[in-house]
Amino acid sequence: MKTKTPLFLMIALGIFLLYSCQPEPAYQAEGEWPVLKHYDQEHTSKIAMPIGGIGTGTISLSGRGELIDWEIMGRPAKGFNPSIEGGNAPFFALYTKIKDQSPVSRALMGPMDESLYEGSLGSAAQNHGLPRFRECSFDAAYPFGQVNLSDEDLPVNVRLKAFNPMVPGDPETSGIPVAILKYEVSSKVDDTVDISICGTMHNFIGINGSEVHQTWSGEWHPHGADHNVNRYRSSANVSGIMMTSEGVAQTSEAWGSIVLATTANEGISYQTGTGPVGWGSHKLRFWDDFSRDGKLDPMDYQPEENMPRLTLAVSDKLLPGETKEMVFLITWHFPNRPAWLSWDREDTANILNNYYTAQFDDAWDVAERVVPDLKELETRTLSFVNAFCSSDYPPEVKEAALFNTSTLRTQT
């Protein structure tokens, strides 16, 4: 008696045979973090690893170190990178200086893909004009992602280690609205190196990648941001800049708060605004300031800036052969989400509240409560991922199963 093979089994067999012809993704230990899949520089251009808690939205880490796909305000927003002046999205940068030598600074990103250099008005890529590292690679064992950066003109190598807590069976721990960014800087010279790492972005509350947003007056603004405010704050555990808005309506899905913070307790400099500058020169002023000495000249929020720029830097010294880690966090808190059956922006009766926002008062509360538990959150997440990666499942099965859990974090 003959039977037909079900179509789904034929497809599954085909996928298995296809994977079996590919190089085996090796599990290996890189320090304390596992690596299930390594991507060389030629295979990093399409990577976007979402970082954020279940039900909270995410920010994606690209294979070359950029922060992209800012989906933290209740809507899917693939490709949304908040910026003004064109090509001025959030990014981190490194400053280095050896005594009696000129300082060298780089954006903490690998080189742009060649396809991004062209456009009708020049490159349309975000931050395309910044000097970057020459070499990069990406190591992944979700939710751990590592971007390895090197450049022959720099006295250090940098590894960005990014993750969010993920503990199966513990939705509270797995549902924290945070992106944890650990910049590991390693000296490769016989001299002491002055180093500084900073993060810079605009306060884009009110803009979530959709077309229009509501302000307190009830008026619909195409650009969303309205009287946004940046304020520096510091406590025993965390220091950083709190982003809020005085103009975006509290019923808007794009109303809430964001924090850029660090666990450092010394060597901190910051700016909460840029002051009056000419068109297109906000980023140039910042870059000249940071590249001079790795520290930021005081510059406060200006009331006339609807999307004021903010920058947070941490400075330190590296002894010959030494490695140090600088930890930054991005946290967020956006309560409102339109019901799936009602995407009418004027239908405030069908606005839902995100569960995670009932667990925290605002983005600053998230940062203050996460920092004391960072080591435990990392250890518990590592316990799960290491156990999974060391299992005897075929590598292609482990990769497919583990990496697809990232869907739980997105706005799907």
Short mmCIF file of C-alpha atoms in Angstrom, two decimals:
data_model
loop_
_atom_site.label_atom_id
_atom_site.label_comp_id
_atom_site.label_asym_id
_atom_site.label_seq_id
_atom_site.Cartn_x
_atom_site.Cartn_y
_atom_site.Cartn_z
CA MET A 1 0.00 0.00 0.00
CA LYS A 2 1.43 3.36 -1.05
CA THR A 3 1.08 6.54 0.99
CA LYS A 4 1.89 10.13 0.09
CA THR A 5 4.45 12.04 2.16
CA PRO A 6 2.79 15.09 3.75
CA LEU A 7 3.91 18.36 2.17
CA PHE A 8 5.06 19.88 5.46
CA LEU A 9 7.38 16.89 6.04
CA MET A 10 8.91 17.33 2.60
CA ILE A 11 9.50 21.03 3.32
CA ALA A 12 11.02 20.25 6.72
CA LEU A 13 13.30 17.61 5.18
CA GLY A 14 14.41 20.09 2.54
CA ILE A 15 15.24 22.72 5.15
CA PHE A 16 17.18 20.15 7.18
CA LEU A 17 19.19 19.03 4.17
CA LEU A 18 19.87 22.65 3.23
CA TYR A 19 21.18 23.40 6.71
CA SER A 20 23.24 20.22 6.75
CA CYS A 21 25.18 21.52 3.75
CA GLN A 22 26.10 24.74 5.58
CA PRO A 23 29.07 25.22 7.95
CA GLU A 24 28.02 24.08 11.41
CA PRO A 25 27.33 27.01 13.76
CA ALA A 26 29.68 26.13 16.62
CA TYR A 27 28.89 26.67 20.27
CA GLN A 28 31.86 28.18 22.06
CA ALA A 29 32.56 30.23 25.16
CA GLU A 30 33.65 33.85 24.74
CA GLY A 31 34.54 34.88 28.27
CA GLU A 32 31.38 34.48 30.29
CA TRP A 33 29.02 34.75 27.34
CA PRO A 34 28.12 31.86 25.02
CA VAL A 35 28.32 32.11 21.24
CA LEU A 36 25.93 29.98 19.23
CA LYS A 37 26.53 31.72 15.89
CA HIS A 38 29.45 33.84 14.62
CA TYR A 39 29.00 36.28 11.73
CA ASP A 40 32.03 37.73 9.97
CA GLN A 41 31.99 41.28 8.62
CA GLU A 42 30.63 40.23 5.25
CA HIS A 43 27.52 38.79 6.90
CA THR A 44 26.55 41.53 9.37
CA SER A 45 24.60 43.98 7.21
CA LYS A 46 21.17 42.37 7.73
CA ILE A 47 21.40 41.57 11.44
CA ALA A 48 18.95 43.32 13.79
CA MET A 49 18.73 41.75 17.26
CA PRO A 50 15.77 43.14 19.27
CA ILE A 51 16.61 44.16 22.84
CA GLY A 52 13.79 44.73 25.31
CA GLY A 53 11.37 42.91 27.57
CA ILE A 54 8.37 40.81 26.58
CA GLY A 55 5.41 43.14 25.98
CA THR A 56 7.55 46.28 26.25
CA GLY A 57 8.80 46.89 22.73
CA THR A 58 12.41 46.82 21.63
CA ILE A 59 15.42 48.61 20.20
CA SER A 60 17.39 46.53 17.71
CA LEU A 61 21.16 46.11 17.74
CA SER A 62 22.54 45.92 14.22
CA GLY A 63 25.33 43.57 13.26
CA ARG A 64 27.70 46.54 13.08
CA GLY A 65 26.82 48.18 16.39
CA GLU A 66 24.09 50.69 15.47
CA LEU A 67 20.88 51.04 17.48
CA ILE A 68 18.03 50.77 14.98
CA ASP A 69 14.30 49.97 14.75
CA TRP A 70 13.17 51.98 17.78
CA GLU A 71 9.86 50.24 18.54
CA ILE A 72 9.24 51.32 22.15
CA MET A 73 6.02 53.34 21.79
CA GLY A 74 3.33 50.71 21.26
CA ARG A 75 3.55 50.25 17.48
CA PRO A 76 5.57 48.19 15.02
CA ALA A 77 8.15 50.55 13.51
CA LYS A 78 10.73 48.59 11.54
CA GLY A 79 13.22 50.99 10.02
CA PHE A 80 12.36 53.85 12.40
CA ASN A 81 15.51 55.55 13.70
CA PRO A 82 14.59 58.82 15.45
CA SER A 83 16.55 61.75 14.07
CA ILE A 84 16.43 65.35 12.93
CA GLU A 85 18.49 67.17 10.34
CA GLY A 86 18.61 63.91 8.38
CA GLY A 87 20.97 61.07 9.18
CA ASN A 88 21.30 62.03 12.86
CA ALA A 89 20.02 58.96 14.70
CA PRO A 90 21.17 57.85 18.19
CA PHE A 91 24.71 56.44 18.43
CA PHE A 92 27.62 55.80 20.78
CA ALA A 93 31.19 57.03 20.27
CA LEU A 94 34.69 56.37 21.62
CA TYR A 95 37.51 58.83 22.41
CA THR A 96 41.14 57.69 22.92
CA LYS A 97 44.31 59.62 23.76
CA ILE A 98 47.90 58.56 24.42
CA LYS A 99 50.23 61.11 26.00
CA ASP A 100 52.06 63.29 23.43
CA GLN A 101 49.90 61.90 20.61
CA SER A 102 46.83 63.33 18.91
CA PRO A 103 43.47 62.00 20.14
CA VAL A 104 41.52 59.60 17.94
CA SER A 105 37.72 59.20 18.04
CA ARG A 106 35.37 56.78 16.33
CA ALA A 107 31.67 56.09 16.26
CA LEU A 108 31.18 52.70 17.90
CA MET A 109 30.06 51.04 14.67
CA GLY A 110 31.58 48.88 12.01
CA PRO A 111 31.97 50.13 8.42
CA MET A 112 28.87 50.87 6.37
CA ASP A 113 27.76 48.39 3.76
CA GLU A 114 28.79 49.58 0.29
CA SER A 115 25.17 49.61 -0.89
CA LEU A 116 24.40 52.45 1.56
CA TYR A 117 26.82 54.95 0.03
CA GLU A 118 24.59 55.86 -2.90
CA GLY A 119 21.43 57.93 -3.15
CA SER A 120 19.87 60.68 -5.23
CA LEU A 121 21.09 63.24 -2.67
CA GLY A 122 24.08 61.30 -1.40
CA SER A 123 23.97 58.56 1.21
CA ALA A 124 20.63 58.15 2.97
CA ALA A 125 22.15 56.03 5.75
CA GLN A 126 21.91 57.27 9.32
CA ASN A 127 25.11 58.86 10.65
CA HIS A 128 26.88 58.15 7.37
CA GLY A 129 29.40 60.96 7.85
CA LEU A 130 30.94 59.67 11.08
CA PRO A 131 34.37 57.95 11.24
CA ARG A 132 33.85 54.28 12.09
CA PHE A 133 35.87 51.21 13.00
CA ARG A 134 37.46 49.38 10.08
CA GLU A 135 36.68 45.84 11.24
CA CYS A 136 33.68 44.24 12.92
CA SER A 137 32.02 40.90 13.55
CA PHE A 138 28.95 39.73 15.46
CA ASP A 139 28.48 36.86 17.93
CA ALA A 140 25.02 35.76 19.01
CA ALA A 141 23.32 33.47 21.48
CA TYR A 142 20.01 35.29 21.98
CA PRO A 143 19.40 37.39 24.02
CA PHE A 144 23.16 37.98 24.12
CA GLY A 145 24.67 39.87 21.19
CA GLN A 146 28.33 40.92 20.88
CA VAL A 147 29.74 43.36 18.35
CA ASN A 148 33.53 43.07 18.04
CA LEU A 149 35.20 46.28 16.81
CA SER A 150 38.84 46.88 15.88
CA ASP A 151 40.87 49.46 13.97
CA GLU A 152 44.60 49.58 13.36
CA ASP A 153 44.64 53.33 14.04
CA LEU A 154 43.25 52.94 17.55
CA PRO A 155 45.14 51.84 20.68
CA VAL A 156 42.18 49.75 21.89
CA ASN A 157 39.72 47.13 20.74
CA VAL A 158 36.07 47.35 21.78
CA ARG A 159 33.43 44.69 22.31
CA LEU A 160 29.83 45.80 22.73
CA LYS A 161 27.98 43.21 24.81
CA ALA A 162 24.22 43.84 24.68
CA PHE A 163 21.34 41.92 26.22
CA ASN A 164 18.07 42.03 28.10
CA PRO A 165 17.02 39.67 30.92
CA MET A 166 15.25 36.49 29.74
CA VAL A 167 14.37 33.80 32.27
CA PRO A 168 11.85 31.15 31.13
CA GLY A 169 8.96 30.84 33.58
CA ASP A 170 9.57 34.31 35.03
CA PRO A 171 7.57 36.84 32.97
CA GLU A 172 8.32 39.72 35.37
CA THR A 173 12.07 39.36 34.93
CA SER A 174 11.65 38.76 31.20
CA GLY A 175 9.40 41.80 30.79
CA ILE A 176 11.65 44.70 31.79
CA PRO A 177 11.77 47.68 29.37
CA VAL A 178 15.56 47.91 29.18
CA ALA A 179 18.44 47.61 26.73
CA ILE A 180 21.70 46.87 28.57
CA LEU A 181 24.86 47.93 26.69
CA LYS A 182 28.24 46.91 28.10
CA TYR A 183 31.22 48.43 26.27
CA GLU A 184 34.34 46.37 26.99
CA VAL A 185 37.48 48.35 26.06
CA SER A 186 40.82 46.50 25.85
CA SER A 187 44.23 48.15 25.54
CA LYS A 188 46.59 46.81 22.88
CA VAL A 189 49.53 49.18 23.52
CA ASP A 190 52.27 49.65 26.12
CA ASP A 191 51.11 53.13 27.11
CA THR A 192 48.38 54.44 29.38
CA VAL A 193 45.32 55.39 27.29
CA ASP A 194 42.73 58.01 28.20
CA ILE A 195 39.34 56.71 27.07
CA SER A 196 35.79 58.01 27.01
CA ILE A 197 32.54 56.52 25.74
CA CYS A 198 29.39 58.54 25.18
CA GLY A 199 25.87 58.02 23.93
CA THR A 200 24.00 60.79 22.15
CA MET A 201 20.44 61.11 20.84
CA HIS A 202 17.50 63.48 20.52
CA ASN A 203 14.49 63.42 22.86
CA PHE A 204 11.96 62.08 20.34
CA ILE A 205 8.99 61.52 22.68
CA GLY A 206 5.87 62.09 20.59
CA ILE A 207 7.33 60.40 17.51
CA ASN A 208 6.95 56.66 17.13
CA GLY A 209 7.33 56.13 13.42
CA SER A 210 3.70 56.77 12.48
CA GLU A 211 2.58 59.96 10.75
CA VAL A 212 0.90 62.22 13.29
CA HIS A 213 0.56 62.66 17.06
CA GLN A 214 -1.65 64.66 19.42
CA THR A 215 -0.53 67.50 21.72
CA TRP A 216 -2.14 68.95 24.84
CA SER A 217 -4.11 71.45 22.75
CA GLY A 218 -5.79 68.60 20.89
CA GLU A 219 -4.04 69.67 17.71
CA TRP A 220 -2.53 66.98 15.48
CA HIS A 221 1.15 67.60 14.74
CA PRO A 222 2.88 65.79 11.87
CA HIS A 223 6.19 65.75 13.75
CA GLY A 224 4.87 64.79 17.19
CA ALA A 225 7.52 66.16 19.55
CA ASP A 226 6.30 69.20 21.50
CA HIS A 227 8.19 70.94 24.30
CA ASN A 228 10.26 67.89 25.18
CA VAL A 229 12.52 68.24 28.21
CA ASN A 230 15.86 66.66 29.22
CA ARG A 231 17.03 66.64 32.84
CA TYR A 232 20.17 65.13 34.37
CA ARG A 233 19.57 62.96 37.45
CA SER A 234 21.81 60.97 39.75
CA SER A 235 21.32 58.53 42.62
CA ALA A 236 23.42 56.01 44.51
CA ASN A 237 23.11 53.40 41.75
CA VAL A 238 22.62 55.22 38.48
CA SER A 239 23.28 58.55 36.74
CA GLY A 240 21.77 59.73 33.49
CA ILE A 241 19.38 61.91 31.56
CA MET A 242 15.62 61.64 31.90
CA MET A 243 13.59 62.50 28.79
CA THR A 244 9.99 63.68 29.21
CA SER A 245 7.55 65.92 27.33
CA GLU A 246 5.45 68.85 28.48
CA GLY A 247 3.53 69.14 25.22
CA VAL A 248 2.62 65.63 24.01
CA ALA A 249 -0.85 64.61 25.23
CA GLN A 250 -0.88 62.07 28.05
CA THR A 251 -3.47 60.07 26.09
CA SER A 252 -1.10 59.72 23.12
CA GLU A 253 0.47 56.35 22.43
CA ALA A 254 3.77 58.25 22.01
CA TRP A 255 3.63 59.91 25.46
CA GLY A 256 5.93 58.60 28.16
CA SER A 257 9.56 58.79 29.27
CA ILE A 258 13.01 57.53 28.23
CA VAL A 259 16.29 57.38 30.15
CA LEU A 260 19.88 57.13 28.94
CA ALA A 261 21.92 56.15 31.99
CA THR A 262 25.20 54.68 33.21
CA THR A 263 26.28 52.68 36.24
CA ALA A 264 29.50 54.74 36.52
CA ASN A 265 29.85 56.94 39.60
CA GLU A 266 32.74 59.11 38.42
CA GLY A 267 34.19 60.53 35.21
CA ILE A 268 30.73 61.58 34.01
CA SER A 269 30.04 64.58 31.79
CA TYR A 270 26.81 65.38 29.98
CA GLN A 271 24.74 67.81 27.94
CA THR A 272 20.95 68.15 28.09
CA GLY A 273 20.74 70.42 25.03
CA THR A 274 22.76 71.91 22.22
CA GLY A 275 21.94 75.60 22.46
CA PRO A 276 21.34 77.80 19.43
CA VAL A 277 23.33 76.58 16.45
CA GLY A 278 22.99 76.83 12.70
CA TRP A 279 21.01 74.40 10.58
CA GLY A 280 22.62 70.99 10.34
CA SER A 281 25.37 71.70 12.87
CA HIS A 282 24.12 70.01 16.09
CA LYS A 283 26.09 66.84 15.42
CA LEU A 284 29.20 68.76 14.30
CA ARG A 285 29.25 70.80 17.50
CA PHE A 286 28.91 67.66 19.60
CA TRP A 287 31.63 65.79 17.66
CA ASP A 288 34.14 68.64 17.88
CA ASP A 289 33.51 68.97 21.61
CA PHE A 290 33.77 65.24 22.40
CA SER A 291 36.77 64.63 20.12
CA ARG A 292 38.77 67.41 21.78
CA ASP A 293 39.20 65.79 25.21
CA GLY A 294 36.53 63.09 25.63
CA LYS A 295 34.55 65.30 27.99
CA LEU A 296 31.45 67.36 27.29
CA ASP A 297 31.25 71.09 27.91
CA PRO A 298 28.15 71.95 29.99
CA MET A 299 25.20 72.75 27.76
CA ASP A 300 21.65 72.84 29.03
CA TYR A 301 18.25 72.16 27.55
CA GLN A 302 16.83 75.13 25.65
CA PRO A 303 13.02 75.67 25.94
CA GLU A 304 12.73 76.46 22.24
CA GLU A 305 14.06 73.02 21.28
CA ASN A 306 11.18 70.59 20.66
CA MET A 307 13.60 67.66 20.25
CA PRO A 308 16.59 68.68 22.38
CA ARG A 309 19.76 66.66 21.94
CA LEU A 310 21.31 64.95 24.97
CA THR A 311 24.69 63.33 25.46
CA LEU A 312 26.11 61.26 28.33
CA ALA A 313 29.83 60.44 28.55
CA VAL A 314 32.03 58.40 30.91
CA SER A 315 35.82 58.91 31.01
CA ASP A 316 38.53 56.65 32.43
CA LYS A 317 42.14 55.46 31.93
CA LEU A 318 43.45 52.13 30.65
CA LEU A 319 46.81 50.80 31.80
CA PRO A 320 48.90 48.76 29.33
CA GLY A 321 47.09 45.51 28.52
CA GLU A 322 44.12 46.39 30.75
CA THR A 323 40.44 45.85 29.98
CA LYS A 324 37.63 47.92 31.47
CA GLU A 325 33.86 47.82 31.06
CA MET A 326 31.54 50.81 30.81
CA VAL A 327 27.85 50.03 31.25
CA PHE A 328 25.01 52.07 29.77
CA LEU A 329 21.27 51.46 29.91
CA ILE A 330 18.36 52.69 27.85
CA THR A 331 15.02 52.35 29.64
CA TRP A 332 11.53 53.46 28.61
CA HIS A 333 7.97 53.76 29.89
CA PHE A 334 5.05 54.29 27.46
CA PRO A 335 1.66 53.40 29.00
CA ASN A 336 -0.75 53.78 26.08
CA ARG A 337 -1.45 51.27 23.33
CA PRO A 338 -4.41 51.44 20.91
CA ALA A 339 -6.65 48.36 20.89
CA TRP A 340 -6.04 46.12 17.89
CA LEU A 341 -9.53 46.76 16.52
CA SER A 342 -9.30 50.52 16.91
CA TRP A 343 -6.39 52.37 15.29
CA ASP A 344 -8.31 55.65 15.16
CA ARG A 345 -6.04 58.16 16.92
CA GLU A 346 -9.04 60.12 18.19
CA ASP A 347 -10.65 57.05 19.76
CA THR A 348 -9.15 57.41 23.24
CA ALA A 349 -11.85 55.15 24.71
CA ASN A 350 -10.07 52.18 23.15
CA ILE A 351 -6.62 52.87 24.54
CA LEU A 352 -5.13 50.00 26.50
CA ASN A 353 -2.43 50.23 29.16
CA ASN A 354 0.78 48.25 28.80
CA TYR A 355 1.20 45.82 31.69
CA TYR A 356 4.84 46.69 32.33
CA THR A 357 3.99 50.35 32.98
CA ALA A 358 1.95 49.32 36.01
CA GLN A 359 5.09 47.72 37.48
CA PHE A 360 7.22 50.90 37.18
CA ASP A 361 6.47 54.57 37.80
CA ASP A 362 8.50 55.86 34.83
CA ALA A 363 11.72 55.17 32.90
CA TRP A 364 13.87 56.45 35.77
CA ASP A 365 12.21 54.01 38.16
CA VAL A 366 13.10 51.22 35.71
CA ALA A 367 16.77 52.22 35.68
CA GLU A 368 17.03 52.59 39.46
CA ARG A 369 15.48 49.19 40.09
CA VAL A 370 17.39 47.32 37.39
CA VAL A 371 20.93 48.49 38.19
CA PRO A 372 21.25 46.89 41.66
CA ASP A 373 20.11 43.57 40.16
CA LEU A 374 22.18 43.69 36.94
CA LYS A 375 24.57 40.90 37.92
CA GLU A 376 21.78 38.60 39.06
CA LEU A 377 19.70 39.30 35.95
CA GLU A 378 22.69 38.51 33.74
CA THR A 379 23.57 35.36 35.72
CA ARG A 380 20.03 33.98 35.55
CA THR A 381 19.81 34.67 31.83
CA LEU A 382 23.22 33.05 31.27
CA SER A 383 22.12 30.00 33.22
CA PHE A 384 19.29 29.41 30.76
CA VAL A 385 21.23 30.20 27.57
CA ASN A 386 24.30 28.16 28.56
CA ALA A 387 22.12 25.17 29.42
CA PHE A 388 20.34 25.46 26.09
CA CYS A 389 23.49 25.94 24.02
CA SER A 390 25.27 22.99 25.66
CA SER A 391 22.40 20.61 24.92
CA ASP A 392 22.82 17.81 22.38
CA TYR A 393 20.25 19.16 19.92
CA PRO A 394 21.60 19.69 16.39
CA PRO A 395 23.13 23.17 15.95
CA GLU A 396 20.56 24.19 13.33
CA VAL A 397 17.70 23.28 15.70
CA LYS A 398 19.24 25.22 18.57
CA GLU A 399 19.77 28.27 16.38
CA ALA A 400 16.22 28.23 14.99
CA ALA A 401 14.59 27.68 18.39
CA LEU A 402 16.63 30.15 20.43
CA PHE A 403 16.84 33.00 17.92
CA ASN A 404 13.12 32.90 17.19
CA THR A 405 12.29 33.61 20.83
CA SER A 406 13.20 37.20 19.92
CA THR A 407 9.72 37.49 18.39
CA LEU A 408 8.31 37.54 21.93
CA ARG A 409 10.07 40.87 22.48
CA THR A 410 8.90 42.67 19.34
CA GLN A 411 5.72 44.63 18.61
CA THR A 412 4.34 41.65 16.67
#
